[in-house]
PDB file of C-alpha atoms in Angstrom:
ATOM      1  CA  ARG A   1     -26.382  17.844  -3.391  1.00 39.00           C
ATOM      2  CA  ASN A   2     -23.224  16.348  -4.836  1.00 48.00           C
ATOM      3  CA  PRO A   3     -23.398  12.494  -4.990  1.00 56.00           C
ATOM      4  CA  SER A   4     -20.945  10.801  -2.659  1.00 66.00           C
ATOM      5  CA  THR A   5     -17.872   9.065  -4.009  1.00 71.00           C
ATOM      6  CA  ALA A   6     -19.188   5.734  -2.687  1.00 73.00           C
ATOM      7  CA  VAL A   7     -22.475   6.116  -4.613  1.00 78.00           C
ATOM      8  CA  VAL A   8     -20.698   7.061  -7.835  1.00 76.00           C
ATOM      9  CA  ASN A   9     -18.274   4.141  -7.465  1.00 79.00           C
ATOM     10  CA  ALA A  10     -21.134   1.715  -6.794  1.00 81.00           C
ATOM     11  CA  LEU A  11     -22.961   2.907  -9.906  1.00 79.00           C
ATOM     12  CA  ALA A  12     -19.798   2.555 -11.992  1.00 78.00           C
ATOM     13  CA  ASP A  13     -19.297  -0.984 -10.665  1.00 82.00           C
ATOM     14  CA  ALA A  14     -22.898  -1.945 -11.435  1.00 81.00           C
ATOM     15  CA  LEU A  15     -22.554  -0.654 -15.000  1.00 79.00           C
ATOM     16  CA  SER A  16     -19.122  -2.296 -15.443  1.00 79.00           C
ATOM     17  CA  LEU A  17     -17.668   0.985 -16.693  1.00 75.00           C
ATOM     18  CA  ASP A  18     -14.102   1.121 -17.953  1.00 67.00           C
ATOM     19  CA  PRO A  19     -11.581   3.614 -16.460  1.00 67.00           C
ATOM     20  CA  ALA A  20     -12.358   6.393 -18.957  1.00 58.00           C
ATOM     21  CA  GLU A  21     -16.109   5.999 -18.413  1.00 65.00           C
ATOM     22  CA  ARG A  22     -15.623   6.057 -14.623  1.00 69.00           C
ATOM     23  CA  THR A  23     -13.673   9.307 -14.851  1.00 63.00           C
ATOM     24  CA  HIS A  24     -16.389  10.876 -17.005  1.00 58.00           C
ATOM     25  CA  LEU A  25     -19.108   9.722 -14.584  1.00 69.00           C
ATOM     26  CA  ARG A  26     -17.291  11.342 -11.657  1.00 66.00           C
ATOM     27  CA  TYR A  27     -16.944  14.548 -13.674  1.00 55.00           C
ATOM     28  CA  LEU A  28     -20.678  14.579 -14.435  1.00 55.00           C
ATOM     29  CA  ALA A  29     -21.489  13.965 -10.772  1.00 67.00           C
ATOM     30  CA  LYS A  30     -19.375  16.938  -9.735  1.00 59.00           C
ATOM     31  CA  ILE A  31     -20.758  19.437 -12.205  1.00 44.00           C
ATOM     32  CA  THR A  32     -24.383  18.393 -11.673  1.00 50.00           C
ATOM     33  CA  GLY A  33     -23.884  18.625  -7.925  1.00 55.00           C
ATOM     34  CA  GLY A  34     -22.426  22.100  -8.173  1.00 49.00           C
ATOM     35  CA  ALA A  35     -18.905  21.076  -7.195  1.00 49.00           C
ATOM     36  CA  CYS A  36     -15.893  22.488  -8.931  1.00 47.00           C
ATOM     37  CA  PRO A  37     -14.595  19.893 -11.416  1.00 44.00           C
ATOM     38  CA  HIS A  38     -11.032  21.017 -10.794  1.00 48.00           C
ATOM     39  CA  HIS A  39     -10.900  20.385  -7.067  1.00 60.00           C
ATOM     40  CA  VAL A  40      -7.620  21.090  -5.331  1.00 76.00           C
ATOM     41  CA  ARG A  41      -5.522  18.252  -4.028  1.00 80.00           C
ATOM     42  CA  PRO A  42      -5.024  18.387  -0.255  1.00 86.00           C
ATOM     43  CA  THR A  43      -1.523  18.893   1.076  1.00 88.00           C
ATOM     44  CA  PRO A  44       0.132  15.457   0.870  1.00 87.00           C
ATOM     45  CA  PRO A  45       1.365  13.882   4.107  1.00 89.00           C
ATOM     46  CA  SER A  46       5.034  14.491   4.800  1.00 89.00           C
ATOM     47  CA  ARG A  47       7.428  12.026   3.243  1.00 91.00           C
ATOM     48  CA  GLU A  48      10.213  13.114   5.595  1.00 94.00           C
ATOM     49  CA  VAL A  49      11.516  10.459   7.985  1.00 96.00           C
ATOM     50  CA  ARG A  50      13.069  11.718  11.208  1.00 96.00           C
ATOM     51  CA  PRO A  51      16.817  11.062  11.682  1.00 97.00           C
ATOM     52  CA  ALA A  52      16.172   8.911  14.759  1.00 96.00           C
ATOM     53  CA  VAL A  53      13.760   6.747  12.774  1.00 96.00           C
ATOM     54  CA  ARG A  54      16.268   6.435   9.923  1.00 96.00           C
ATOM     55  CA  GLU A  55      18.895   5.314  12.413  1.00 97.00           C
ATOM     56  CA  THR A  56      16.510   2.737  13.853  1.00 96.00           C
ATOM     57  CA  LEU A  57      15.892   1.446  10.358  1.00 96.00           C
ATOM     58  CA  ARG A  58      19.626   1.274   9.670  1.00 96.00           C
ATOM     59  CA  LEU A  59      20.169  -0.807  12.809  1.00 96.00           C
ATOM     60  CA  LEU A  60      17.712  -3.378  11.464  1.00 96.00           C
ATOM     61  CA  GLU A  61      19.841  -4.135   8.406  1.00 93.00           C
ATOM     62  CA  PRO A  62      20.067  -6.607   6.754  1.00 91.00           C
ATOM     63  CA  GLY A  63      16.556  -7.313   7.976  1.00 95.00           C
ATOM     64  CA  ILE A  64      13.322  -6.608   6.100  1.00 97.00           C
ATOM     65  CA  ALA A  65      11.936  -3.301   7.326  1.00 98.00           C
ATOM     66  CA  ALA A  66      10.354  -0.131   5.982  1.00 98.00           C
ATOM     67  CA  VAL A  67       8.851   3.148   7.140  1.00 98.00           C
ATOM     68  CA  THR A  68       5.361   3.598   5.713  1.00 97.00           C
ATOM     69  CA  ASN A  69       2.111   5.422   6.334  1.00 95.00           C
ATOM     70  CA  ARG A  70      -1.471   4.150   6.288  1.00 91.00           C
ATOM     71  CA  LEU A  71      -1.950   5.330   2.711  1.00 95.00           C
ATOM     72  CA  GLY A  72       0.586   2.692   1.688  1.00 96.00           C
ATOM     73  CA  ASP A  73       3.461   5.088   0.883  1.00 97.00           C
ATOM     74  CA  VAL A  74       6.852   3.430   1.331  1.00 98.00           C
ATOM     75  CA  LEU A  75       9.005   6.266   2.679  1.00 98.00           C
ATOM     76  CA  ALA A  76      12.275   4.481   3.438  1.00 98.00           C
ATOM     77  CA  HIS A  77      13.408   0.882   3.547  1.00 97.00           C
ATOM     78  CA  THR A  78      16.307  -1.461   4.166  1.00 97.00           C
ATOM     79  CA  PRO A  79      18.086  -3.314   1.352  1.00 95.00           C
ATOM     80  CA  GLY A  80      16.425  -6.475   2.686  1.00 96.00           C
ATOM     81  CA  TYR A  81      12.986  -4.982   2.043  1.00 97.00           C
ATOM     82  CA  ALA A  82      14.037  -4.165  -1.511  1.00 96.00           C
ATOM     83  CA  ALA A  83      15.403  -7.674  -2.054  1.00 95.00           C
ATOM     84  CA  VAL A  84      12.186  -9.325  -0.879  1.00 95.00           C
ATOM     85  CA  LEU A  85       9.311  -7.009  -1.860  1.00 95.00           C
ATOM     86  CA  GLY A  86      11.022  -4.843  -4.444  1.00 94.00           C
ATOM     87  CA  ALA A  87      11.923  -7.856  -6.579  1.00 93.00           C
ATOM     88  CA  ALA A  88       8.337  -8.008  -7.880  1.00 95.00           C
ATOM     89  CA  GLY A  89       8.153  -4.340  -8.825  1.00 96.00           C
ATOM     90  CA  LEU A  90       6.796  -2.692  -5.687  1.00 97.00           C
ATOM     91  CA  LEU A  91       9.618  -0.140  -5.630  1.00 97.00           C
ATOM     92  CA  ASP A  92       9.715   0.572  -9.375  1.00 96.00           C
ATOM     93  CA  HIS A  93       7.768   3.829  -8.974  1.00 93.00           C
ATOM     94  CA  PRO A  94       9.736   6.913  -7.785  1.00 93.00           C
ATOM     95  CA  ALA A  95       7.221   7.288  -4.942  1.00 94.00           C
ATOM     96  CA  PRO A  96       6.205   3.667  -4.251  1.00 97.00           C
ATOM     97  CA  ASN A  97       2.797   3.015  -2.732  1.00 97.00           C
ATOM     98  CA  LEU A  98       1.747  -0.451  -1.581  1.00 98.00           C
ATOM     99  CA  THR A  99      -1.989   0.246  -1.912  1.00 97.00           C
ATOM    100  CA  ARG A 100      -1.628   1.337  -5.521  1.00 97.00           C
ATOM    101  CA  TYR A 101       0.648  -1.623  -6.255  1.00 98.00           C
ATOM    102  CA  VAL A 102      -1.752  -4.177  -4.771  1.00 98.00           C
ATOM    103  CA  PHE A 103      -4.741  -2.953  -6.761  1.00 97.00           C
ATOM    104  CA  THR A 104      -3.186  -1.922 -10.081  1.00 96.00           C
ATOM    105  CA  ASP A 105      -0.065  -4.022 -10.708  1.00 96.00           C
ATOM    106  CA  PRO A 106      -0.730  -7.577 -12.000  1.00 96.00           C
ATOM    107  CA  ARG A 107       2.473  -8.769 -10.350  1.00 97.00           C
ATOM    108  CA  ALA A 108       0.917  -8.200  -6.931  1.00 97.00           C
ATOM    109  CA  ARG A 109      -1.364 -11.219  -7.341  1.00 96.00           C
ATOM    110  CA  THR A 110       1.671 -13.436  -7.819  1.00 96.00           C
ATOM    111  CA  LEU A 111       3.727 -11.855  -5.046  1.00 97.00           C
ATOM    112  CA  PHE A 112       0.857 -12.184  -2.543  1.00 97.00           C
ATOM    113  CA  PRO A 113      -0.728 -15.670  -2.696  1.00 96.00           C
ATOM    114  CA  ASP A 114      -3.346 -14.374  -0.225  1.00 96.00           C
ATOM    115  CA  TRP A 115      -4.077 -11.347  -2.415  1.00 97.00           C
ATOM    116  CA  ASP A 116      -7.684 -10.959  -1.251  1.00 96.00           C
ATOM    117  CA  ASP A 117      -6.584 -10.660   2.378  1.00 95.00           C
ATOM    118  CA  ILE A 118      -3.880  -8.114   1.526  1.00 96.00           C
ATOM    119  CA  ALA A 119      -6.361  -6.114  -0.546  1.00 96.00           C
ATOM    120  CA  ASP A 120      -8.779  -6.057   2.401  1.00 95.00           C
ATOM    121  CA  GLU A 121      -6.003  -4.781   4.668  1.00 94.00           C
ATOM    122  CA  GLN A 122      -4.860  -2.018   2.334  1.00 95.00           C
ATOM    123  CA  ALA A 123      -8.377  -0.751   1.706  1.00 93.00           C
ATOM    124  CA  PHE A 124      -9.181  -0.796   5.424  1.00 91.00           C
ATOM    125  CA  ASP A 125      -5.986   1.065   6.314  1.00 92.00           C
ATOM    126  CA  LEU A 126      -7.139   4.020   4.233  1.00 91.00           C
ATOM    127  CA  TRP A 127      -9.625   4.701   7.051  1.00 85.00           C
ATOM    128  CA  LEU A 128      -6.569   5.200   9.289  1.00 86.00           C
ATOM    129  CA  GLY A 129      -4.671   7.449   6.870  1.00 86.00           C
ATOM    130  CA  PRO A 130      -2.814  10.616   7.909  1.00 86.00           C
ATOM    131  CA  SER A 131      -5.946  12.654   7.124  1.00 87.00           C
ATOM    132  CA  VAL A 132      -9.456  12.088   5.821  1.00 85.00           C
ATOM    133  CA  GLU A 133      -8.717  14.402   2.895  1.00 88.00           C
ATOM    134  CA  ASN A 134      -5.645  12.438   1.805  1.00 90.00           C
ATOM    135  CA  SER A 135      -7.449   9.112   2.161  1.00 89.00           C
ATOM    136  CA  GLU A 136     -10.358  10.353   0.049  1.00 87.00           C
ATOM    137  CA  TRP A 137      -7.996  11.768  -2.569  1.00 89.00           C
ATOM    138  CA  LEU A 138      -6.119   8.465  -2.973  1.00 92.00           C
ATOM    139  CA  SER A 139      -9.400   6.511  -3.030  1.00 89.00           C
ATOM    140  CA  THR A 140     -10.789   8.757  -5.775  1.00 88.00           C
ATOM    141  CA  GLU A 141      -7.539   8.487  -7.728  1.00 90.00           C
ATOM    142  CA  LEU A 142      -7.449   4.682  -7.528  1.00 92.00           C
ATOM    143  CA  ALA A 143     -11.137   3.963  -8.141  1.00 88.00           C
ATOM    144  CA  PRO A 144     -11.090   4.388 -11.948  1.00 87.00           C
ATOM    145  CA  VAL A 145      -8.076   2.125 -12.477  1.00 89.00           C
ATOM    146  CA  ALA A 146      -8.619  -0.381  -9.666  1.00 92.00           C
ATOM    147  CA  GLY A 147     -12.342  -0.904 -10.303  1.00 88.00           C
ATOM    148  CA  PRO A 148     -14.741  -3.011  -8.214  1.00 89.00           C
ATOM    149  CA  GLU A 149     -11.988  -4.983  -6.441  1.00 92.00           C
ATOM    150  CA  PHE A 150     -11.079  -1.703  -4.771  1.00 92.00           C
ATOM    151  CA  THR A 151     -14.343   0.225  -4.526  1.00 88.00           C
ATOM    152  CA  ARG A 152     -16.379  -2.594  -2.968  1.00 88.00           C
ATOM    153  CA  ARG A 153     -13.792  -2.865  -0.201  1.00 90.00           C
ATOM    154  CA  LEU A 154     -14.047   0.826   0.698  1.00 85.00           C
ATOM    155  CA  ALA A 155     -17.465   0.224   2.232  1.00 76.00           C
ATOM    156  CA  ASN A 156     -16.179  -2.641   4.396  1.00 77.00           C
ATOM    157  CA  GLN A 157     -15.316  -1.329   7.861  1.00 72.00           C
ATOM    158  CA  LEU A 158     -14.669  -4.722   9.462  1.00 79.00           C
ATOM    159  CA  VAL A 159     -11.160  -4.982  10.873  1.00 81.00           C
ATOM    160  CA  PRO A 160      -9.280  -7.512   8.700  1.00 86.00           C
ATOM    161  CA  ARG A 161      -7.543 -10.474  10.291  1.00 84.00           C
ATOM    162  CA  ARG A 162      -3.808 -10.061   9.848  1.00 86.00           C
ATOM    163  CA  GLY A 163      -2.108 -13.418   9.963  1.00 89.00           C
ATOM    164  CA  PRO A 164       1.388 -14.310   8.741  1.00 94.00           C
ATOM    165  CA  LEU A 165       2.270 -12.663   5.438  1.00 97.00           C
ATOM    166  CA  ARG A 166       2.879 -15.118   2.608  1.00 97.00           C
ATOM    167  CA  LEU A 167       5.067 -14.006  -0.297  1.00 97.00           C
ATOM    168  CA  HIS A 168       5.940 -15.840  -3.474  1.00 96.00           C
ATOM    169  CA  HIS A 169       9.341 -14.406  -4.299  1.00 94.00           C
ATOM    170  CA  PRO A 170      10.171 -14.155  -8.036  1.00 93.00           C
ATOM    171  CA  THR A 171      13.233 -16.359  -7.548  1.00 90.00           C
ATOM    172  CA  GLY A 172      11.043 -19.231  -6.408  1.00 86.00           C
ATOM    173  CA  PRO A 173      10.778 -19.614  -2.632  1.00 87.00           C
ATOM    174  CA  GLU A 174       7.516 -19.042  -0.790  1.00 94.00           C
ATOM    175  CA  LEU A 175       8.112 -17.000   2.328  1.00 97.00           C
ATOM    176  CA  ARG A 176       6.036 -16.848   5.520  1.00 97.00           C
ATOM    177  CA  LEU A 177       6.631 -13.733   7.585  1.00 98.00           C
ATOM    178  CA  HIS A 178       5.414 -12.340  10.882  1.00 97.00           C
ATOM    179  CA  ARG A 179       4.671  -8.607  10.872  1.00 97.00           C
ATOM    180  CA  GLU A 180       5.656  -6.342  13.740  1.00 96.00           C
ATOM    181  CA  THR A 181       4.656  -2.671  13.620  1.00 95.00           C
ATOM    182  CA  LEU A 182       5.898   0.278  15.641  1.00 95.00           C
ATOM    183  CA  GLU A 183       3.663   3.348  15.364  1.00 94.00           C
ATOM    184  CA  PHE A 184       4.920   6.945  15.249  1.00 94.00           C
ATOM    185  CA  PRO A 185       1.660   8.844  15.871  1.00 92.00           C
ATOM    186  CA  ALA A 186       3.223  12.314  15.766  1.00 91.00           C
ATOM    187  CA  ASP A 187       4.536  11.613  12.258  1.00 93.00           C
ATOM    188  CA  ALA A 188       1.513   9.595  11.064  1.00 93.00           C
ATOM    189  CA  GLN A 189       4.039   6.915  10.111  1.00 95.00           C
ATOM    190  CA  GLN A 190       4.923   3.390  11.170  1.00 96.00           C
ATOM    191  CA  LEU A 191       7.925   1.105  11.137  1.00 98.00           C
ATOM    192  CA  LEU A 192       7.120  -2.295   9.678  1.00 97.00           C
ATOM    193  CA  VAL A 193       9.463  -5.204  10.378  1.00 98.00           C
ATOM    194  CA  LEU A 194       9.041  -8.598   8.699  1.00 98.00           C
ATOM    195  CA  LEU A 195      10.421 -11.651  10.515  1.00 97.00           C
ATOM    196  CA  PRO A 196      10.672 -15.267   9.336  1.00 97.00           C
ATOM    197  CA  ALA A 197       7.788 -17.416  10.559  1.00 97.00           C
ATOM    198  CA  ASP A 198       9.523 -20.774  10.001  1.00 97.00           C
ATOM    199  CA  PRO A 199      13.038 -22.213   9.511  1.00 96.00           C
ATOM    200  CA  GLU A 200      12.611 -22.595   5.740  1.00 96.00           C
ATOM    201  CA  THR A 201      11.791 -18.917   5.380  1.00 96.00           C
ATOM    202  CA  ALA A 202      14.744 -17.974   7.584  1.00 96.00           C
ATOM    203  CA  THR A 203      17.055 -19.950   5.304  1.00 95.00           C
ATOM    204  CA  HIS A 204      15.682 -18.304   2.163  1.00 95.00           C
ATOM    205  CA  LEU A 205      15.929 -14.836   3.710  1.00 95.00           C
ATOM    206  CA  THR A 206      19.572 -15.352   4.593  1.00 93.00           C
ATOM    207  CA  ARG A 207      20.258 -15.922   0.908  1.00 92.00           C
ATOM    208  CA  LEU A 208      18.002 -13.137  -0.383  1.00 92.00           C
ATOM    209  CA  THR A 209      19.127 -10.427   2.035  1.00 87.00           C
ATOM    210  CA  ARG A 210      22.856 -11.103   2.139  1.00 81.00           C
ATOM    211  CA  PRO A 211      24.421  -7.609   2.278  1.00 63.00           C
ATOM    212  CA  ALA A 212      25.943  -6.458  -0.984  1.00 58.00           C
ATOM    213  CA  GLY A 213      26.578  -2.746  -1.385  1.00 53.00           C
ATOM    214  CA  PRO A 214      25.064   0.509  -0.084  1.00 53.00           C
ATOM    215  CA  HIS A 215      22.733   0.516   2.869  1.00 53.00           C
ATOM    216  CA  LEU A 216      19.604   2.499   3.636  1.00 59.00           C
ATOM    217  CA  ARG A 217      17.745   4.058   0.762  1.00 62.00           C
ATOM    218  CA  ALA A 218      15.341   6.916   1.476  1.00 64.00           C
ATOM    219  CA  ILE A 219      12.631   7.954  -0.945  1.00 66.00           C
ATOM    220  CA  SER A 220      11.728  11.607  -1.307  1.00 57.00           C
TER     221      SER A 220
END
């Protein structure tokens, strides 16, 4: 029987293996368990955002909002989202993914003062991904590079407490934001809107998100 991903990850954590060693261990587990080492990636979830959802997002400008899925893919966003979260590198990748950013980009620990809480949330949300196959694929892909901080959280099925989001913006201000989420079950997507949680944050956001140029940017 092929060892489960969780068992292989736990063994790699216990042995403090580096990324290359983790990849080799997973390969050995597959071939000794009779699995094909070149398994086929499942069909990725759609990155298309419906026109009505795009229009809703546009109406929220210059606010901080984005269309995402539970894997952490950022599918479309307002300029305000880019000004606040993109300033620390979240949107640098052509296909930005918040889960990957949190666990593999050192800048995430500065952007999120409550990094442990955010990491718990992102790992938990993989259980709610568009499909089990896509969640498992992303988990397997991240495990070698993210290490124990990621793999130990995969076994935690307790619902994380989601309080106000604290951000330390690269320009200096600390922001406190309430999160409001509108689910689109048929699309396996959600609209995330970030709102100021105090007057100081509202003042900073006015400066950071002042419109200057083109509007909605979609990511394909």
